[in-house]
Short mmCIF file of C-alpha atoms in Angstrom, two decimals:
data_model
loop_
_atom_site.label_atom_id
_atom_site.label_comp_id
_atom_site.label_asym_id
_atom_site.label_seq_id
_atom_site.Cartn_x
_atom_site.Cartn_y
_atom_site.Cartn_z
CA UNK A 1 196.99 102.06 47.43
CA UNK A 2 199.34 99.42 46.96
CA UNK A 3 197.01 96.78 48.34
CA UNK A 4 194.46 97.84 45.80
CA UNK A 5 196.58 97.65 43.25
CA UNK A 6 197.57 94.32 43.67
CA UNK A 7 193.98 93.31 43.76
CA UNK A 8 192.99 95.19 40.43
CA UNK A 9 195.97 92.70 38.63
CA UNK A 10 194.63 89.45 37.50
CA UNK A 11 197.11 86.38 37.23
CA UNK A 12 199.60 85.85 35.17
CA UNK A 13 198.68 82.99 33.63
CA UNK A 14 195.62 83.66 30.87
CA UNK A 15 194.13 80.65 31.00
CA UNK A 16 193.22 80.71 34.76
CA UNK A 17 190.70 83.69 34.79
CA UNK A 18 188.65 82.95 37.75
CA UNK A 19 187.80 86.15 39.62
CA UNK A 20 188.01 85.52 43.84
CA UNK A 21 184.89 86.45 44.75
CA UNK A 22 186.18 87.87 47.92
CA UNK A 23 188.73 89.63 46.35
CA UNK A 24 187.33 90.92 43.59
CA UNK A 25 184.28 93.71 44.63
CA UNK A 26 187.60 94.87 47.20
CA UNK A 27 189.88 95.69 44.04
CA UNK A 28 187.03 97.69 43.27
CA UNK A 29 186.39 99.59 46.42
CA UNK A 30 186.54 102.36 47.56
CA UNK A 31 188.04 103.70 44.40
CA UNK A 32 184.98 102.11 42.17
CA UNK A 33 182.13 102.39 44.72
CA UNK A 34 182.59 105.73 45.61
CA UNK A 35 181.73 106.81 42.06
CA UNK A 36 178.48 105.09 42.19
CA UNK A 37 175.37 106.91 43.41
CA UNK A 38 173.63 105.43 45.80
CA UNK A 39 170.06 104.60 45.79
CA UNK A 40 170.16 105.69 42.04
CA UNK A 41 171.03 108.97 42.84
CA UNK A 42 168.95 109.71 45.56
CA UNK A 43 165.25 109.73 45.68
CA UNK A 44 165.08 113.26 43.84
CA UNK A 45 166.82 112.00 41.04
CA UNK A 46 164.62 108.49 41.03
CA UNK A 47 161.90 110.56 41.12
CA UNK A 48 162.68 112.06 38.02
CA UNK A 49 163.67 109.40 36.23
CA UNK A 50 160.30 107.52 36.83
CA UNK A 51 158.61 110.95 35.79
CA UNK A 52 160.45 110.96 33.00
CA UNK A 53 160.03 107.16 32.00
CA UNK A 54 156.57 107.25 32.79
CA UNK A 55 155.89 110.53 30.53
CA UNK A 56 157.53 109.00 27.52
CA UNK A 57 155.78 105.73 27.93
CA UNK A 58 152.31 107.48 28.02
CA UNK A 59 153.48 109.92 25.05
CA UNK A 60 154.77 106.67 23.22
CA UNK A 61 151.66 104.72 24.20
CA UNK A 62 149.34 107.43 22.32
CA UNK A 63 151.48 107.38 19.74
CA UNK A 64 151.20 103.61 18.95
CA UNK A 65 147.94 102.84 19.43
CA UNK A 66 147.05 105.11 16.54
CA UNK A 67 150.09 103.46 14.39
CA UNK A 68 149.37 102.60 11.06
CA UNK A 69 151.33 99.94 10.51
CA UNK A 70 151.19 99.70 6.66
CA UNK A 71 152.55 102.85 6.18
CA UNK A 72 155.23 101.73 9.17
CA UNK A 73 156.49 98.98 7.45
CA UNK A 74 156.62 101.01 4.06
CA UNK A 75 158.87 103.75 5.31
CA UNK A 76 161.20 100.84 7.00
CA UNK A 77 161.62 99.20 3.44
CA UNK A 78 162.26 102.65 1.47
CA UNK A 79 165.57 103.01 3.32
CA UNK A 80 167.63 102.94 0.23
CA UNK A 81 170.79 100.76 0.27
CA UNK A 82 173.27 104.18 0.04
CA UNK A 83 171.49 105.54 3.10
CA UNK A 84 171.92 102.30 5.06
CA UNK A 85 175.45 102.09 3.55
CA UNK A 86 176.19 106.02 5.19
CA UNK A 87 174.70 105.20 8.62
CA UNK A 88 177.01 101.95 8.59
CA UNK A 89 180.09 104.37 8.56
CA UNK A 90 179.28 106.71 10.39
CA UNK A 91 178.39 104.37 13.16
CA UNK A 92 181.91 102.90 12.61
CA UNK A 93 183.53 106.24 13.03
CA UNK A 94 181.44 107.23 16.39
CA UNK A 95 182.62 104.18 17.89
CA UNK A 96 186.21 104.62 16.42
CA UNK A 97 186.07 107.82 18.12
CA UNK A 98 184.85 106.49 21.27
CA UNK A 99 188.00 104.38 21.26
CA UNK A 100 189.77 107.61 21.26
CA UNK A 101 188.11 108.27 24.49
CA UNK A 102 190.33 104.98 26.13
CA UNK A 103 193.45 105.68 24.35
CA UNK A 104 193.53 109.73 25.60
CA UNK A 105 193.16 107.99 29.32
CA UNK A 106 195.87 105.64 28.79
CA UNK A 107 198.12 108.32 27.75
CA UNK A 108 197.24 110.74 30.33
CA UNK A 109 198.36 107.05 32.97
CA UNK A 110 201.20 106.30 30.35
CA UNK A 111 200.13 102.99 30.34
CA UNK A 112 200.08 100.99 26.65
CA UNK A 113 197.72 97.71 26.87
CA UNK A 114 197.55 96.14 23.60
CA UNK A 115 195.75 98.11 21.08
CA UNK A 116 193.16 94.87 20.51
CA UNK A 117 192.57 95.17 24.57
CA UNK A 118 192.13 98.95 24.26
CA UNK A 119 189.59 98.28 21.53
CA UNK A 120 187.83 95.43 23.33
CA UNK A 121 187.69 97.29 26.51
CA UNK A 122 186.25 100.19 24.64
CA UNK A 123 183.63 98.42 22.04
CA UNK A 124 182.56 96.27 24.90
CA UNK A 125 182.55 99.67 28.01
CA UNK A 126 180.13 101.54 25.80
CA UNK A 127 178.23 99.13 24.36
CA UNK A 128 176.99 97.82 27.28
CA UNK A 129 176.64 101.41 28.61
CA UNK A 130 174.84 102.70 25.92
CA UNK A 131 172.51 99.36 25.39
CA UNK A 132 172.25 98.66 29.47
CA UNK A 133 172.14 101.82 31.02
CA UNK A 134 173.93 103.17 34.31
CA UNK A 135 177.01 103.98 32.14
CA UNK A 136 179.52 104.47 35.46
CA UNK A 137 179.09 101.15 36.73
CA UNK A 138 178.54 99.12 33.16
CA UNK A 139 181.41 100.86 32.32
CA UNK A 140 183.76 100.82 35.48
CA UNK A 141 182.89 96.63 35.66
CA UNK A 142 183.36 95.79 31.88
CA UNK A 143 186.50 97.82 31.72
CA UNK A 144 187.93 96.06 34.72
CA UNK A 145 186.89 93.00 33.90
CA UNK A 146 189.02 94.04 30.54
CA UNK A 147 192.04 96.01 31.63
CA UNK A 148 192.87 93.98 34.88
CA UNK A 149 193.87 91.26 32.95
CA UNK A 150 196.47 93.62 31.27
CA UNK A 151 197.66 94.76 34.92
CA UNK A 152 195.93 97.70 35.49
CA UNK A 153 194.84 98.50 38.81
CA UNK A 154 191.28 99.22 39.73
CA UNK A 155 192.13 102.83 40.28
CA UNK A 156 193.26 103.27 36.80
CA UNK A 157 190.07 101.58 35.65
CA UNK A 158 188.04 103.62 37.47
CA UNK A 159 190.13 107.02 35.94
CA UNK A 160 189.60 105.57 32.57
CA UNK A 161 185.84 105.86 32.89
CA UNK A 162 186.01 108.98 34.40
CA UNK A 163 188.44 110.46 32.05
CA UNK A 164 186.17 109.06 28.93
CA UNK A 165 182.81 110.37 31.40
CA UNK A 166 184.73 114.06 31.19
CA UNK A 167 185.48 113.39 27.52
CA UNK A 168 181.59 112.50 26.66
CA UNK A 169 180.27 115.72 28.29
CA UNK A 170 183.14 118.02 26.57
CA UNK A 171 182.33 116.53 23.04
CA UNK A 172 178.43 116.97 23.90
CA UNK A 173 178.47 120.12 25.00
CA UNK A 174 181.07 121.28 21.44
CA UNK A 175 178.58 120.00 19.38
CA UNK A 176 175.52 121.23 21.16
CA UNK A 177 177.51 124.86 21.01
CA UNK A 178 177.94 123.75 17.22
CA UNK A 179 174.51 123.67 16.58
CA UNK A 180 173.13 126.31 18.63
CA UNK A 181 175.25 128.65 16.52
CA UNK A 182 175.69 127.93 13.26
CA UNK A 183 171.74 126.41 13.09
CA UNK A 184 170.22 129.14 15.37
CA UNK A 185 167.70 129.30 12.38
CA UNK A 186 166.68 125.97 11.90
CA UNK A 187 166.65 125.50 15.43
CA UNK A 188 164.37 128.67 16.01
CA UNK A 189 161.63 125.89 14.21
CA UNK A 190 162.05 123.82 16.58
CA UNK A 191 162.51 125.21 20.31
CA UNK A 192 160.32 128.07 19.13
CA UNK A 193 163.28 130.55 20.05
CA UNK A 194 164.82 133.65 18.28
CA UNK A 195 167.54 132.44 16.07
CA UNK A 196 169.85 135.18 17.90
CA UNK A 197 168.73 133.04 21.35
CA UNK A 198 169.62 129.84 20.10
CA UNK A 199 173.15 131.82 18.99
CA UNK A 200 173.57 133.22 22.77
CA UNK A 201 172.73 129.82 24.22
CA UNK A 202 175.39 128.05 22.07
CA UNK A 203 177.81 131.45 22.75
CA UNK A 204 177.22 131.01 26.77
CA UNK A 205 178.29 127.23 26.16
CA UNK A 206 181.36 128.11 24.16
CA UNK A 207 182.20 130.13 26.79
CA UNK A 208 181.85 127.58 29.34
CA UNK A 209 184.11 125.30 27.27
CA UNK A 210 186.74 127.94 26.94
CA UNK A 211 186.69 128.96 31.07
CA UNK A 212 187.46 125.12 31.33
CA UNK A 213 190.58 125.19 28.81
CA UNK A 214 191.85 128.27 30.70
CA UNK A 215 191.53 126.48 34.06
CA UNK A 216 193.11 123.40 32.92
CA UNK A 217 195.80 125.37 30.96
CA UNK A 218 196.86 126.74 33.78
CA UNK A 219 197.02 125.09 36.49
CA UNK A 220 197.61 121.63 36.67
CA UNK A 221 195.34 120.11 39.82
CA UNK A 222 192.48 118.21 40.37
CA UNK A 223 188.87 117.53 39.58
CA UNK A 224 186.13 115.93 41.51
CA UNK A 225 183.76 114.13 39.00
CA UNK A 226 180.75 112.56 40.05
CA UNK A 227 182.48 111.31 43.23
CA UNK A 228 185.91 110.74 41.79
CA UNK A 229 189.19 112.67 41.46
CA UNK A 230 190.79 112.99 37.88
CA UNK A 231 193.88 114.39 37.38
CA UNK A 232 193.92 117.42 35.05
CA UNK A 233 194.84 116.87 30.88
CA UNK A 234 196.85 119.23 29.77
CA UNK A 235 195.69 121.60 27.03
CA UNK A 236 196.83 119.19 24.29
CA UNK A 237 194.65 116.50 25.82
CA UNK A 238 191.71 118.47 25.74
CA UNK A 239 191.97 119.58 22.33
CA UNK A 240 191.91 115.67 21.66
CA UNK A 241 189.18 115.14 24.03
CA UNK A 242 187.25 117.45 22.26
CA UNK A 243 187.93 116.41 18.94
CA UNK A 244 187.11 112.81 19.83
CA UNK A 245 184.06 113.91 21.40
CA UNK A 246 182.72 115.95 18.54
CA UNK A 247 183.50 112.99 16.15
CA UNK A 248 181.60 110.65 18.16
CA UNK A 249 178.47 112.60 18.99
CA UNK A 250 179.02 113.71 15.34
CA UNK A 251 178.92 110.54 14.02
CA UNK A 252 175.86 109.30 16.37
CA UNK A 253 173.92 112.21 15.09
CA UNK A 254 174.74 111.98 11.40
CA UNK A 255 173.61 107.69 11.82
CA UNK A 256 170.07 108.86 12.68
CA UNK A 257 170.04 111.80 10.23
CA UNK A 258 170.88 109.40 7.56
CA UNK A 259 167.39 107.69 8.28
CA UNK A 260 164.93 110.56 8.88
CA UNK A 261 162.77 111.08 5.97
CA UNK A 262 163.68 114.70 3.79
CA UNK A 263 161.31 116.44 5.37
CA UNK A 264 162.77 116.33 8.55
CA UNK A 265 166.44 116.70 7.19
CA UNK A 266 166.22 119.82 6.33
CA UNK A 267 166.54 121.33 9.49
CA UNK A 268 170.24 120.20 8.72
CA UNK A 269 173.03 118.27 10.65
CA UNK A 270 174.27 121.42 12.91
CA UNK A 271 170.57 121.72 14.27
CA UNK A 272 169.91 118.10 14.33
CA UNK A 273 173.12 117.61 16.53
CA UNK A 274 172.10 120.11 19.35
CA UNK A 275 168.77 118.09 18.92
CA UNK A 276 170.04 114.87 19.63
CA UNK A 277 172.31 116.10 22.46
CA UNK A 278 168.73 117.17 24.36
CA UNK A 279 167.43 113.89 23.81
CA UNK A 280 170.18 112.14 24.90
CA UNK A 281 170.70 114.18 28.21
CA UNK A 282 167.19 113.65 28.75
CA UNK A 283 167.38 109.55 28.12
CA UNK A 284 170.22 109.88 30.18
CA UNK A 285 168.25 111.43 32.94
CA UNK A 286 165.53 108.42 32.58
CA UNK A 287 168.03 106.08 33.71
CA UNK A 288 166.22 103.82 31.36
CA UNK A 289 168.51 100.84 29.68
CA UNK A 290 169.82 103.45 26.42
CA UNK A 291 167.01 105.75 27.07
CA UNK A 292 165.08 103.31 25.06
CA UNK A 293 161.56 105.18 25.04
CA UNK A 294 162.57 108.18 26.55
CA UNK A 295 164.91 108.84 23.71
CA UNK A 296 162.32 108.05 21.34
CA UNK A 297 159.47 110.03 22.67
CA UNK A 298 161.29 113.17 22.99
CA UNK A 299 162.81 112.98 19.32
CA UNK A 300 158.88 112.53 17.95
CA UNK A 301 157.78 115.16 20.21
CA UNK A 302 160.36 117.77 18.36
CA UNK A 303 161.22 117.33 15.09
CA UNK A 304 158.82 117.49 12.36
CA UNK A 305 158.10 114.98 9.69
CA UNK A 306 155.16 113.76 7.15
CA UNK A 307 153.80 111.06 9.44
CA UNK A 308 155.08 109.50 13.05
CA UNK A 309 155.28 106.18 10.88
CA UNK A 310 158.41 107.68 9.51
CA UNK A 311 160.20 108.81 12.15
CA UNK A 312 159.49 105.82 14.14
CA UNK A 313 160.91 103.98 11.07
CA UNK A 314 163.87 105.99 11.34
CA UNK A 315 164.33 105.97 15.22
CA UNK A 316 163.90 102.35 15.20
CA UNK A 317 166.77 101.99 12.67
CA UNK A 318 169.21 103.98 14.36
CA UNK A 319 168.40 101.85 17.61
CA UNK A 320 169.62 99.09 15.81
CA UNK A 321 172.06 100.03 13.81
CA UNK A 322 173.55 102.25 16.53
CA UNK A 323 172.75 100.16 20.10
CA UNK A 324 171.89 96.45 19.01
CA UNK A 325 174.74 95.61 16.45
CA UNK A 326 177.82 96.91 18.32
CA UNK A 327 176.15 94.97 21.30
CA UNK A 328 175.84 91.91 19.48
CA UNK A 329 179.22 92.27 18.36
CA UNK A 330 181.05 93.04 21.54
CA UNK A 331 178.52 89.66 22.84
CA UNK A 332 180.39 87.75 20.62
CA UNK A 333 183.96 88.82 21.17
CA UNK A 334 183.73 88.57 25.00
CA UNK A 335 182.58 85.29 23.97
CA UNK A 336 185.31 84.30 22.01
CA UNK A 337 187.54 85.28 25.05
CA UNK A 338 186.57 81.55 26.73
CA UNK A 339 182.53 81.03 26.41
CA UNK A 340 179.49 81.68 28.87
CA UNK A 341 182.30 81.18 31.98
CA UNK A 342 183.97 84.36 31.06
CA UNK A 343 180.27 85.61 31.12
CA UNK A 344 179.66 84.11 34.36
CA UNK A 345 181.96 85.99 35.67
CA UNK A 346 181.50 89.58 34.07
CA UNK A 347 177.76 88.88 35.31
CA UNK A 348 179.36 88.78 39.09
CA UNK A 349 181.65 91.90 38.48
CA UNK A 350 178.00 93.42 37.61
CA UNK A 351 176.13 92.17 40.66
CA UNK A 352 179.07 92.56 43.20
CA UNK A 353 179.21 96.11 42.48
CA UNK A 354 175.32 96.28 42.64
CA UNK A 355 175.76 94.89 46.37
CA UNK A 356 178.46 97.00 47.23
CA UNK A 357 176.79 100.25 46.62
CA UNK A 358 173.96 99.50 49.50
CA UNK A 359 171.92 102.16 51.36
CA UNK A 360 172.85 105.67 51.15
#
């Protein structure tokens, strides 16, 4: 433990930043590497995810090549300036809340990086998870790449991403219990379900977060997550996780709400939110960079609205104000940290862990 330690610290001094290329995918293993799947999951699970891909593509395809692109362009330029001026901040406040995601970890390691770092590591960790795909290893690398040169270990890296992987899934599953109860109704428009089905399906996952809390609360142990061992939060933790979680999906789902036309609105937030939770399991589950297409497809294949143009207007919106600007922006800022070398060598943290995880 100790040895791996030492080779998750970078040097003191900040201006020598070169990783050892021998050293480095070592710091990372076998604490990092055992978290990655191998073979992208298996070949059941690539499978899938070309099933999935290909589906959406053909769905996608259909859908395009009877685009009319007049009536595209028109519903892109009717986005009024408050409804572009909404999705702004509530874009800011998802990824605000997705720092909270770092800064619960930290406190669970009681370890206190500067808060710029913190933000950096966090901006930059899902960013490039959300816009590249394969979240556990984008994130594991860029974090690392971060955090190490604040001295923490490779191990704590790797529990960072873990702990913020736990706090994703509890904040996904809150607000997809959210919406399953309180817009059974709506929803019953939608998944073509009783409204008091969509209220036992969002009861059953209320209960499932609740079993959790009592497990947690009382015991204080161990939890094997994809691969990994987390310690257990304590209760007070979790509440944070999940109200970090909740504001983040929250605050994804109201960005894209913000753009749909009123048509499709008025199925309302609640429902929309258990509707963008499926779709983003399900991009997930494409392994495709974001779910780009995947995403996409399934949202036009659910939710109703006065023409595709529009909702394609709308999806493409919240792709950029959601994925492409706080990429661009971490881009820059990891480029203000020294210029394409320090991108040379978060590029090798990337491809080093690509080699490491080999043949299952």
């Amino acid at each position: 433990m100790k040895g791996s330690e030492e080779l998750g610290r970078s040097d003191a001094d900040a201006d020598s930043l070169a990783l050892d290329e021998a050293a480095l995918p070592e710091a990372l293993a076998p604490e990092a590497r055992e978290i990655l799947p191998h073979n992208l999951s298996g070949w059941l699970g690539a499978a899938l995810s070309i099933a999935l891909f290909a589906g959406a593509m053909y769905f996608l395809g259909r859908i395009i090549v009877n685009l009319r692109f007049e009536e595209f362009i028109a519903a892109l330029k009717a986005t009024s300036g408050p409804r572009l001026l909404f999705a702004f901040a509530t874009t800011i406040a998802s990824y605000t809340a997705l720092l909270g995601y770092d800064l619960l970890a930290l406190h669970v390691l009681d370890r206190r990086p500067p808060l710029r770092v913190t933000a950096l590591a966090s901006l930059a960790g899902n960013a490039f998870s959300f816009t590249l795909g394969f979240p556990l290893l984008t994130g594991v690398a860029t974090r690392y790449w971060i955090y190490s040169k604040e001295g923490l270990s490779a191990r704590e890296v790797v529990t960072i991403t873990l702990f913020a992987t736990l706090t994703f899934w509890l904040g996904m599953t809150t607000l997809a219990a959210l919406g399953f109860v309180f817009g059974a109704v709506s929803l019953a428009s939608i998944d073509h379900l009783p409204w008091f089905a969509n209220i036992a399906a969002g009861l059953l996952l209320f209960g499932g977060l609740y079993t959790y809390a009592f497990f947690i609360a009382g015991k204080r142990g161990t939890l094997r997550l994809f691969g990994g061992v987390l310690q257990l939060p304590g209760p007070r933790v979790f509440l944070g996780q999940l109200a970090v979680g909740v504001a983040d999906f929250g605050g994804a789902a109201l960005t894209i709400y913000a753009f749909l036309p009123p048509e499709t609105q008025s199925v309302g937030p609640l429902a929309l939110g258990a509707v963008y939770v499926a779709a983003a399991i399900v991009g997930g589950a494409s392994h495709a960079p974001g779910g780009i297409g995947v995403f996409e497809a399934f949202m036009l294949g659910v939710l109703y609205a006065p023409s595709q143009e529009s909702l394609l207007a709308a999806l493409l919106l919240f792709r950029i104000f959601y994925y492409l600007v706080p990429f661009s922006i971490a881009t820059l800022l990891i480029a203000r940290q020294g210029g394409g070398n320090r991108w040379a060598e978060l590029r090798e943290v990337f491809f080093k862990l690509l080699r490491r995880r080999g043949p299952s």
